[in-house]
GROMACS .gro file of N, CA and C in nm:
model
  477
    1ALA      N    1   1.698   1.042  -0.746
    1ALA     CA    2   1.743   0.910  -0.790
    1ALA      C    3   1.633   0.840  -0.868
    2LYS      N    4   1.672   0.781  -0.978
    2LYS     CA    5   1.575   0.709  -1.060
    2LYS      C    6   1.544   0.574  -0.994
    3PRO      N    7   1.417   0.530  -1.003
    3PRO     CA    8   1.384   0.400  -0.944
    3PRO      C    9   1.455   0.287  -1.019
    4GLN      N   10   1.483   0.180  -0.947
    4GLN     CA   11   1.545   0.064  -1.007
    4GLN      C   12   1.440  -0.046  -1.018
    5TYR      N   13   1.437  -0.115  -1.131
    5TYR     CA   14   1.336  -0.218  -1.152
    5TYR      C   15   1.398  -0.353  -1.179
    6CYS      N   16   1.322  -0.456  -1.145
    6CYS     CA   17   1.359  -0.594  -1.177
    6CYS      C   18   1.243  -0.651  -1.258
    7PHE      N   19   1.274  -0.726  -1.363
    7PHE     CA   20   1.172  -0.777  -1.453
    7PHE      C   21   1.156  -0.929  -1.447
    8SER      N   22   1.201  -0.990  -1.335
    8SER     CA   23   1.199  -1.136  -1.325
    8SER      C   24   1.057  -1.194  -1.325
    9LYS      N   25   0.956  -1.117  -1.286
    9LYS     CA   26   0.818  -1.167  -1.285
    9LYS      C   27   0.738  -1.116  -1.406
   10PHE      N   28   0.802  -1.036  -1.489
   10PHE     CA   29   0.734  -0.974  -1.603
   10PHE      C   30   0.699  -1.077  -1.709
   11GLU      N   31   0.572  -1.081  -1.748
   11GLU     CA   32   0.528  -1.169  -1.857
   11GLU      C   33   0.446  -1.087  -1.954
   12TYR      N   34   0.501  -1.063  -2.072
   12TYR     CA   35   0.433  -0.981  -2.172
   12TYR      C   36   0.324  -1.062  -2.242
   13THR      N   37   0.202  -1.008  -2.244
   13THR     CA   38   0.095  -1.071  -2.322
   13THR      C   39   0.043  -0.975  -2.428
   14HIS      N   40   0.037  -0.845  -2.394
   14HIS     CA   41  -0.017  -0.744  -2.483
   14HIS      C   42   0.026  -0.608  -2.428
   15SER      N   43   0.042  -0.508  -2.514
   15SER     CA   44   0.090  -0.378  -2.466
   15SER      C   45  -0.005  -0.312  -2.367
   16HIS      N   46  -0.135  -0.349  -2.372
   16HIS     CA   47  -0.232  -0.289  -2.279
   16HIS      C   48  -0.275  -0.385  -2.169
   17GLN      N   49  -0.213  -0.503  -2.163
   17GLN     CA   50  -0.243  -0.602  -2.058
   17GLN      C   51  -0.141  -0.584  -1.947
   18LYS      N   52  -0.190  -0.552  -1.826
   18LYS     CA   53  -0.098  -0.526  -1.714
   18LYS      C   54  -0.009  -0.646  -1.683
   19ALA      N   55   0.114  -0.616  -1.643
   19ALA     CA   56   0.212  -0.719  -1.608
   19ALA      C   57   0.285  -0.672  -1.481
   20VAL      N   58   0.350  -0.767  -1.414
   20VAL     CA   59   0.419  -0.737  -1.288
   20VAL      C   60   0.562  -0.690  -1.315
   21ILE      N   61   0.597  -0.577  -1.255
   21ILE     CA   62   0.734  -0.529  -1.254
   21ILE      C   63   0.768  -0.511  -1.106
   22ILE      N   64   0.892  -0.535  -1.069
   22ILE     CA   65   0.932  -0.521  -0.930
   22ILE      C   66   1.014  -0.393  -0.913
   23CYS      N   67   0.966  -0.305  -0.826
   23CYS     CA   68   1.044  -0.187  -0.789
   23CYS      C   69   1.134  -0.233  -0.675
   24LEU      N   70   1.264  -0.210  -0.686
   24LEU     CA   71   1.357  -0.257  -0.583
   24LEU      C   72   1.335  -0.185  -0.450
   25ALA      N   73   1.271  -0.068  -0.454
   25ALA     CA   74   1.244   0.005  -0.330
   25ALA      C   75   1.111  -0.035  -0.266
   26HIS      N   76   1.009  -0.065  -0.349
   26HIS     CA   77   0.874  -0.084  -0.296
   26HIS      C   78   0.809  -0.219  -0.329
   27GLY      N   79   0.871  -0.302  -0.410
   27GLY     CA   80   0.812  -0.433  -0.440
   27GLY      C   81   0.731  -0.435  -0.568
   28ASP      N   82   0.649  -0.540  -0.583
   28ASP     CA   83   0.572  -0.565  -0.704
   28ASP      C   84   0.468  -0.456  -0.730
   29PHE      N   85   0.450  -0.425  -0.857
   29PHE     CA   86   0.336  -0.342  -0.897
   29PHE      C   87   0.293  -0.385  -1.037
   30LEU      N   88   0.165  -0.361  -1.067
   30LEU     CA   89   0.110  -0.395  -1.197
   30LEU      C   90   0.108  -0.271  -1.285
   31ILE      N   91   0.146  -0.287  -1.411
   31ILE     CA   92   0.144  -0.174  -1.503
   31ILE      C   93   0.131  -0.226  -1.646
   32ARG      N   94   0.067  -0.146  -1.731
   32ARG     CA   95   0.060  -0.180  -1.873
   32ARG      C   96   0.198  -0.153  -1.933
   33PRO      N   97   0.251  -0.246  -2.014
   33PRO     CA   98   0.381  -0.221  -2.078
   33PRO      C   99   0.383  -0.089  -2.154
   34SER      N  100   0.271  -0.054  -2.221
   34SER     CA  101   0.267   0.073  -2.295
   34SER      C  102   0.285   0.192  -2.200
   35SER      N  103   0.227   0.185  -2.080
   35SER     CA  104   0.242   0.293  -1.982
   35SER      C  105   0.385   0.300  -1.930
   36PHE      N  106   0.444   0.182  -1.906
   36PHE     CA  107   0.581   0.178  -1.855
   36PHE      C  108   0.677   0.239  -1.958
   37LEU      N  109   0.658   0.201  -2.085
   37LEU     CA  110   0.745   0.253  -2.191
   37LEU      C  111   0.724   0.403  -2.213
   38ALA      N  112   0.605   0.451  -2.178
   38ALA     CA  113   0.575   0.596  -2.191
   38ALA      C  114   0.631   0.676  -2.073
   39GLY      N  115   0.692   0.606  -1.976
   39GLY     CA  116   0.756   0.677  -1.867
   39GLY      C  117   0.692   0.661  -1.730
   40SER      N  118   0.577   0.592  -1.723
   40SER     CA  119   0.517   0.566  -1.592
   40SER      C  120   0.598   0.458  -1.522
   41GLY      N  121   0.584   0.452  -1.389
   41GLY     CA  122   0.658   0.350  -1.315
   41GLY      C  123   0.592   0.322  -1.182
   42CYS      N  124   0.673   0.292  -1.083
   42CYS     CA  125   0.624   0.261  -0.949
   42CYS      C  126   0.550   0.381  -0.891
   43ALA      N  127   0.425   0.359  -0.850
   43ALA     CA  128   0.343   0.468  -0.795
   43ALA      C  129   0.402   0.522  -0.665
   44LYS      N  130   0.460   0.434  -0.583
   44LYS     CA  131   0.517   0.481  -0.456
   44LYS      C  132   0.639   0.568  -0.482
   45CYS      N  133   0.719   0.535  -0.583
   45CYS     CA  134   0.833   0.620  -0.617
   45CYS      C  135   0.784   0.756  -0.666
   46SER      N  136   0.677   0.756  -0.747
   46SER     CA  137   0.627   0.884  -0.798
   46SER      C  138   0.566   0.965  -0.685
   47LYS      N  139   0.503   0.898  -0.587
   47LYS     CA  140   0.447   0.970  -0.472
   47LYS      C  141   0.557   1.042  -0.396
   48THR      N  142   0.672   0.981  -0.386
   48THR     CA  143   0.780   1.041  -0.308
   48THR      C  144   0.836   1.165  -0.379
   49THR      N  145   0.805   1.181  -0.510
   49THR     CA  146   0.850   1.301  -0.579
   49THR      C  147   0.748   1.413  -0.566
   50HIS      N  148   0.627   1.380  -0.519
   50HIS     CA  149   0.525   1.484  -0.497
   50HIS      C  150   0.561   1.560  -0.370
   51ASP      N  151   0.473   1.649  -0.329
   51ASP     CA  152   0.498   1.732  -0.212
   51ASP      C  153   0.505   1.645  -0.087
   52ARG      N  154   0.627   1.623  -0.039
   52ARG     CA  155   0.649   1.535   0.075
   52ARG      C  156   0.608   1.598   0.207
   53SER      N  157   0.581   1.730   0.205
   53SER     CA  158   0.549   1.799   0.330
   53SER      C  159   0.399   1.799   0.359
   54LYS      N  160   0.320   1.745   0.265
   54LYS     CA  161   0.175   1.742   0.276
   54LYS      C  162   0.130   1.642   0.383
   55THR      N  163   0.021   1.675   0.453
   55THR     CA  164  -0.040   1.581   0.547
   55THR      C  165  -0.067   1.449   0.474
   56THR      N  166  -0.028   1.338   0.535
   56THR     CA  167  -0.041   1.207   0.472
   56THR      C  168  -0.108   1.111   0.569
   57PHE      N  169  -0.187   1.020   0.514
   57PHE     CA  170  -0.263   0.926   0.597
   57PHE      C  171  -0.210   0.784   0.584
   58VAL      N  172  -0.205   0.715   0.697
   58VAL     CA  173  -0.190   0.570   0.695
   58VAL      C  174  -0.334   0.523   0.715
   59TYR      N  175  -0.382   0.439   0.622
   59TYR     CA  176  -0.521   0.396   0.630
   59TYR      C  177  -0.529   0.246   0.653
   60VAL      N  178  -0.640   0.206   0.714
   60VAL     CA  179  -0.666   0.064   0.741
   60VAL      C  180  -0.798   0.030   0.672
   61LEU      N  181  -0.792  -0.065   0.580
   61LEU     CA  182  -0.913  -0.114   0.514
   61LEU      C  183  -0.938  -0.255   0.562
   62THR      N  184  -1.065  -0.295   0.566
   62THR     CA  185  -1.096  -0.432   0.604
   62THR      C  186  -1.198  -0.489   0.507
   63ASP      N  187  -1.187  -0.618   0.477
   63ASP     CA  188  -1.283  -0.681   0.386
   63ASP      C  189  -1.415  -0.704   0.459
   64GLU      N  190  -1.517  -0.746   0.385
   64GLU     CA  191  -1.652  -0.762   0.441
   64GLU      C  192  -1.657  -0.857   0.561
   65GLU      N  193  -1.578  -0.962   0.558
   65GLU     CA  194  -1.580  -1.060   0.669
   65GLU      C  195  -1.489  -1.019   0.783
   66ASP      N  196  -1.415  -0.910   0.765
   66ASP     CA  197  -1.315  -0.863   0.862
   66ASP      C  198  -1.213  -0.972   0.893
   67LYS      N  199  -1.169  -1.040   0.787
   67LYS     CA  200  -1.064  -1.142   0.800
   67LYS      C  201  -0.932  -1.090   0.743
   68LYS      N  202  -0.942  -0.994   0.650
   68LYS     CA  203  -0.824  -0.937   0.583
   68LYS      C  204  -0.823  -0.787   0.607
   69THR      N  205  -0.702  -0.734   0.624
   69THR     CA  206  -0.685  -0.590   0.646
   69THR      C  207  -0.573  -0.540   0.556
   70LYS      N  208  -0.597  -0.425   0.494
   70LYS     CA  209  -0.492  -0.360   0.414
   70LYS      C  210  -0.447  -0.237   0.489
   71ILE      N  211  -0.316  -0.220   0.498
   71ILE     CA  212  -0.259  -0.101   0.561
   71ILE      C  213  -0.176  -0.031   0.454
   72GLY      N  214  -0.218   0.091   0.421
   72GLY     CA  215  -0.152   0.165   0.314
   72GLY      C  216  -0.128   0.308   0.353
   73VAL      N  217  -0.070   0.383   0.260
   73VAL     CA  218  -0.039   0.523   0.285
   73VAL      C  219  -0.083   0.606   0.165
   74SER      N  220  -0.137   0.725   0.190
   74SER     CA  221  -0.180   0.810   0.081
   74SER      C  222  -0.191   0.955   0.125
   75CYS      N  223  -0.156   1.045   0.034
   75CYS     CA  224  -0.174   1.189   0.057
   75CYS      C  225  -0.316   1.229   0.019
   76ASN      N  226  -0.379   1.152  -0.069
   76ASN     CA  227  -0.513   1.182  -0.114
   76ASN      C  228  -0.601   1.058  -0.093
   77LEU      N  229  -0.655   1.047   0.026
   77LEU     CA  230  -0.728   0.929   0.069
   77LEU      C  231  -0.848   0.897  -0.019
   78GLU      N  232  -0.930   0.998  -0.050
   78GLU     CA  233  -1.052   0.973  -0.128
   78GLU      C  234  -1.021   0.912  -0.264
   79SER      N  235  -0.926   0.971  -0.337
   79SER     CA  236  -0.896   0.917  -0.471
   79SER      C  237  -0.830   0.781  -0.460
   80ARG      N  238  -0.747   0.759  -0.357
   80ARG     CA  239  -0.682   0.629  -0.339
   80ARG      C  240  -0.786   0.520  -0.317
   81ILE      N  241  -0.885   0.547  -0.232
   81ILE     CA  242  -0.987   0.446  -0.202
   81ILE      C  243  -1.075   0.421  -0.324
   82LEU      N  244  -1.112   0.526  -0.396
   82LEU     CA  245  -1.191   0.508  -0.518
   82LEU      C  246  -1.115   0.422  -0.619
   83ASN      N  247  -0.986   0.448  -0.633
   83ASN     CA  248  -0.903   0.371  -0.724
   83ASN      C  249  -0.896   0.224  -0.679
   84LEU      N  250  -0.876   0.201  -0.549
   84LEU     CA  251  -0.870   0.064  -0.498
   84LEU      C  252  -1.003  -0.008  -0.516
   85LYS      N  253  -1.115   0.063  -0.501
   85LYS     CA  254  -1.247   0.000  -0.519
   85LYS      C  255  -1.264  -0.052  -0.661
   86ARG      N  256  -1.205   0.018  -0.757
   86ARG     CA  257  -1.212  -0.026  -0.897
   86ARG      C  258  -1.122  -0.147  -0.922
   87LYS      N  259  -1.011  -0.156  -0.849
   87LYS     CA  260  -0.909  -0.258  -0.880
   87LYS      C  261  -0.912  -0.381  -0.790
   88THR      N  262  -0.973  -0.370  -0.673
   88THR     CA  263  -0.971  -0.481  -0.577
   88THR      C  264  -1.085  -0.577  -0.607
   89PRO      N  265  -1.057  -0.709  -0.618
   89PRO     CA  266  -1.160  -0.806  -0.659
   89PRO      C  267  -1.260  -0.845  -0.548
   90PHE      N  268  -1.262  -0.772  -0.437
   90PHE     CA  269  -1.361  -0.798  -0.332
   90PHE      C  270  -1.394  -0.665  -0.266
   91ARG      N  271  -1.505  -0.664  -0.191
   91ARG     CA  272  -1.547  -0.539  -0.127
   91ARG      C  273  -1.473  -0.517   0.004
   92PHE      N  274  -1.451  -0.391   0.035
   92PHE     CA  275  -1.382  -0.356   0.159
   92PHE      C  276  -1.437  -0.224   0.210
   93TYR      N  277  -1.402  -0.193   0.332
   93TYR     CA  278  -1.446  -0.069   0.396
   93TYR      C  279  -1.327   0.002   0.457
   94LEU      N  280  -1.337   0.135   0.465
   94LEU     CA  281  -1.235   0.212   0.537
   94LEU      C  282  -1.261   0.191   0.685
   95PHE      N  283  -1.164   0.135   0.754
   95PHE     CA  284  -1.180   0.099   0.895
   95PHE      C  285  -1.129   0.211   0.985
   96GLU      N  286  -1.013   0.267   0.951
   96GLU     CA  287  -0.955   0.372   1.035
   96GLU      C  288  -0.848   0.446   0.957
   97THR      N  289  -0.822   0.571   0.995
   97THR     CA  290  -0.712   0.646   0.935
   97THR      C  291  -0.628   0.710   1.045
   98PHE      N  292  -0.502   0.726   1.017
   98PHE     CA  293  -0.408   0.792   1.107
   98PHE      C  294  -0.341   0.903   1.028
   99GLU      N  295  -0.341   1.023   1.082
   99GLU     CA  296  -0.287   1.138   1.012
   99GLU      C  297  -0.142   1.163   1.055
  100PHE      N  298  -0.056   1.185   0.956
  100PHE     CA  299   0.084   1.216   0.982
  100PHE      C  300   0.117   1.353   0.923
  101ASN      N  301   0.217   1.417   0.976
  101ASN     CA  302   0.254   1.552   0.932
  101ASN      C  303   0.305   1.557   0.789
  102ASN      N  304   0.368   1.448   0.745
  102ASN     CA  305   0.425   1.448   0.610
  102ASN      C  306   0.436   1.305   0.558
  103PHE      N  307   0.469   1.295   0.430
  103PHE     CA  308   0.476   1.165   0.363
  103PHE      C  309   0.582   1.074   0.426
  104ASP      N  310   0.700   1.129   0.453
  104ASP     CA  311   0.810   1.047   0.503
  104ASP      C  312   0.775   0.978   0.634
  105GLU      N  313   0.712   1.051   0.725
  105GLU     CA  314   0.670   0.992   0.853
  105GLU      C  315   0.569   0.881   0.832
  106ALA      N  316   0.467   0.910   0.750
  106ALA     CA  317   0.361   0.812   0.725
  106ALA      C  318   0.417   0.687   0.658
  107PHE      N  319   0.504   0.707   0.559
  107PHE     CA  320   0.561   0.594   0.486
  107PHE      C  321   0.649   0.508   0.578
  108ALA      N  322   0.729   0.573   0.662
  108ALA     CA  323   0.814   0.499   0.756
  108ALA      C  324   0.728   0.417   0.852
  109PHE      N  325   0.618   0.475   0.897
  109PHE     CA  326   0.528   0.405   0.989
  109PHE      C  327   0.462   0.286   0.920
  110GLU      N  328   0.413   0.308   0.797
  110GLU     CA  329   0.351   0.201   0.719
  110GLU      C  330   0.450   0.085   0.701
  111GLN      N  331   0.575   0.117   0.668
  111GLN     CA  332   0.676   0.013   0.647
  111GLN      C  333   0.703  -0.064   0.776
  112ARG      N  334   0.703   0.004   0.890
  112ARG     CA  335   0.722  -0.061   1.020
  112ARG      C  336   0.611  -0.164   1.044
  113ILE      N  337   0.486  -0.124   1.019
  113ILE     CA  338   0.371  -0.214   1.037
  113ILE      C  339   0.382  -0.334   0.942
  114HIS      N  340   0.413  -0.307   0.815
  114HIS     CA  341   0.425  -0.414   0.715
  114HIS      C  342   0.531  -0.516   0.757
  115LYS      N  343   0.641  -0.467   0.812
  115LYS     CA  344   0.750  -0.556   0.854
  115LYS      C  345   0.703  -0.649   0.966
  116ILE      N  346   0.630  -0.592   1.062
  116ILE     CA  347   0.578  -0.672   1.175
  116ILE      C  348   0.478  -0.777   1.124
  117LEU      N  349   0.397  -0.738   1.025
  117LEU     CA  350   0.290  -0.826   0.977
  117LEU      C  351   0.329  -0.917   0.861
  118LYS      N  352   0.457  -0.913   0.819
  118LYS     CA  353   0.494  -0.987   0.696
  118LYS      C  354   0.460  -1.136   0.700
  119GLU      N  355   0.459  -1.197   0.818
  119GLU     CA  356   0.421  -1.339   0.829
  119GLU      C  357   0.272  -1.360   0.800
  120ASN      N  358   0.193  -1.253   0.811
  120ASN     CA  359   0.048  -1.261   0.793
  120ASN      C  360   0.003  -1.214   0.655
  121LEU      N  361   0.096  -1.197   0.562
  121LEU     CA  362   0.063  -1.148   0.430
  121LEU      C  363  -0.037  -1.240   0.360
  122CYS      N  364  -0.140  -1.181   0.300
  122CYS     CA  365  -0.240  -1.259   0.226
  122CYS      C  366  -0.179  -1.305   0.093
  123GLU      N  367  -0.221  -1.422   0.050
  123GLU     CA  368  -0.181  -1.469  -0.082
  123GLU      C  369  -0.305  -1.474  -0.169
  124PHE      N  370  -0.296  -1.415  -0.287
  124PHE     CA  371  -0.409  -1.410  -0.380
  124PHE      C  372  -0.373  -1.484  -0.507
  125GLU      N  373  -0.477  -1.544  -0.569
  125GLU     CA  374  -0.458  -1.613  -0.697
  125GLU      C  375  -0.413  -1.512  -0.804
  126GLU      N  376  -0.483  -1.399  -0.807
  126GLU     CA  377  -0.456  -1.295  -0.907
  126GLU      C  378  -0.394  -1.175  -0.836
  127THR      N  379  -0.299  -1.111  -0.902
  127THR     CA  380  -0.245  -0.988  -0.843
  127THR      C  381  -0.334  -0.871  -0.884
  128PHE      N  382  -0.340  -0.771  -0.800
  128PHE     CA  383  -0.418  -0.650  -0.827
  128PHE      C  384  -0.350  -0.537  -0.752
  129GLN      N  385  -0.387  -0.414  -0.785
  129GLN     CA  386  -0.321  -0.299  -0.722
  129GLN      C  387  -0.336  -0.304  -0.570
  130GLY      N  388  -0.225  -0.295  -0.500
  130GLY     CA  389  -0.229  -0.297  -0.354
  130GLY      C  390  -0.233  -0.435  -0.291
  131HIS      N  391  -0.224  -0.542  -0.373
  131HIS     CA  392  -0.238  -0.678  -0.319
  131HIS      C  393  -0.129  -0.717  -0.220
  132THR      N  394  -0.015  -0.650  -0.224
  132THR     CA  395   0.096  -0.685  -0.134
  132THR      C  396   0.082  -0.619   0.003
  133GLU      N  397  -0.028  -0.546   0.025
  133GLU     CA  398  -0.047  -0.478   0.152
  133GLU      C  399  -0.168  -0.530   0.230
  134TRP      N  400  -0.220  -0.646   0.189
  134TRP     CA  401  -0.332  -0.709   0.261
  134TRP      C  402  -0.276  -0.817   0.354
  135PHE      N  403  -0.326  -0.819   0.477
  135PHE     CA  404  -0.277  -0.912   0.578
  135PHE      C  405  -0.393  -0.990   0.640
  136ASN      N  406  -0.365  -1.113   0.682
  136ASN     CA  407  -0.465  -1.196   0.750
  136ASN      C  408  -0.473  -1.153   0.896
  137ILE      N  409  -0.546  -1.046   0.920
  137ILE     CA  410  -0.560  -0.990   1.055
  137ILE      C  411  -0.691  -0.909   1.056
  138THR      N  412  -0.762  -0.909   1.166
  138THR     CA  413  -0.887  -0.832   1.174
  138THR      C  414  -0.855  -0.684   1.188
  139GLY      N  415  -0.953  -0.602   1.160
  139GLY     CA  416  -0.937  -0.458   1.175
  139GLY      C  417  -0.901  -0.420   1.318
  140GLU      N  418  -0.970  -0.482   1.415
  140GLU     CA  419  -0.943  -0.452   1.557
  140GLU      C  420  -0.799  -0.487   1.595
  141ASN      N  421  -0.751  -0.602   1.549
  141ASN     CA  422  -0.613  -0.642   1.581
  141ASN      C  423  -0.512  -0.551   1.513
  142ALA      N  424  -0.544  -0.506   1.392
  142ALA     CA  425  -0.455  -0.410   1.323
  142ALA      C  426  -0.449  -0.280   1.402
  143LEU      N  427  -0.565  -0.235   1.450
  143LEU     CA  428  -0.572  -0.112   1.529
  143LEU      C  429  -0.493  -0.125   1.659
  144ARG      N  430  -0.507  -0.240   1.725
  144ARG     CA  431  -0.432  -0.264   1.849
  144ARG      C  432  -0.282  -0.255   1.823
  145LEU      N  433  -0.238  -0.319   1.714
  145LEU     CA  434  -0.097  -0.317   1.678
  145LEU      C  435  -0.050  -0.173   1.651
  146ILE      N  436  -0.125  -0.102   1.568
  146ILE     CA  437  -0.088   0.035   1.533
  146ILE      C  438  -0.081   0.123   1.659
  147ASN      N  439  -0.183   0.113   1.743
  147ASN     CA  440  -0.185   0.196   1.865
  147ASN      C  441  -0.076   0.159   1.964
  148SER      N  442  -0.027   0.034   1.957
  148SER     CA  443   0.082  -0.006   2.047
  148SER      C  444   0.217   0.047   1.999
  149ILE      N  445   0.229   0.074   1.869
  149ILE     CA  446   0.355   0.120   1.811
  149ILE      C  447   0.363   0.272   1.802
  150LEU      N  448   0.248   0.335   1.779
  150LEU     CA  449   0.242   0.478   1.753
  150LEU      C  450   0.316   0.566   1.856
  151PRO      N  451   0.295   0.548   1.986
  151PRO     CA  452   0.364   0.638   2.082
  151PRO      C  453   0.517   0.630   2.071
  152ASP      N  454   0.572   0.509   2.065
  152ASP     CA  455   0.718   0.491   2.053
  152ASP      C  456   0.769   0.546   1.921
  153PHE      N  457   0.690   0.528   1.816
  153PHE     CA  458   0.729   0.576   1.683
  153PHE      C  459   0.746   0.727   1.685
  154TYR      N  460   0.652   0.796   1.750
  154TYR     CA  461   0.661   0.942   1.757
  154TYR      C  462   0.779   0.988   1.840
  155ILE      N  463   0.810   0.916   1.946
  155ILE     CA  464   0.926   0.951   2.029
  155ILE      C  465   1.054   0.937   1.946
  156GLU      N  466   1.061   0.826   1.867
  156GLU     CA  467   1.179   0.804   1.781
  156GLU      C  468   1.194   0.914   1.677
  157THR      N  469   1.083   0.953   1.611
  157THR     CA  470   1.093   1.052   1.505
  157THR      C  471   1.127   1.190   1.561
  158LEU      N  472   1.099   1.214   1.688
  158LEU     CA  473   1.134   1.342   1.750
  158LEU      C  474   1.281   1.349   1.786
  159ASP      N  475   1.343   1.235   1.808
  159ASP     CA  476   1.486   1.232   1.849
  159ASP      C  477   1.577   1.295   1.744
   0.00000   0.00000   0.00000
């Protein structure tokens, strides 16, 4: 299935100046109009077309003050973190990782956590890659939450 997009937040300034497009499955993402027209799109949609059976990580990042935490998912943790370090306007550290057997499990778990934390979503002046996955919660509290959900989550996925 092709991804569906909404352009209500899109503001064109230049073909190489990133703008916001909304993926109806995964939410806002930033992309250069030239890249979008060349066929690029939502990174999460493209990830789901990659090898879904590969070991996938849910990762927890925390900012320097440990006031904000990002919870994300990636099949290639090293390149994801390097990419985020280039795009995120503040410094952060890898706090913890959780390994899942495949992308679908990891993604479902990440979405469960995001849903629980949606009231704690950080608001930023500027959008940047991954900005919709930062929450006003400490690393320890994020870990407590994840560890409280993980056992039940595994029981559900086994059913």
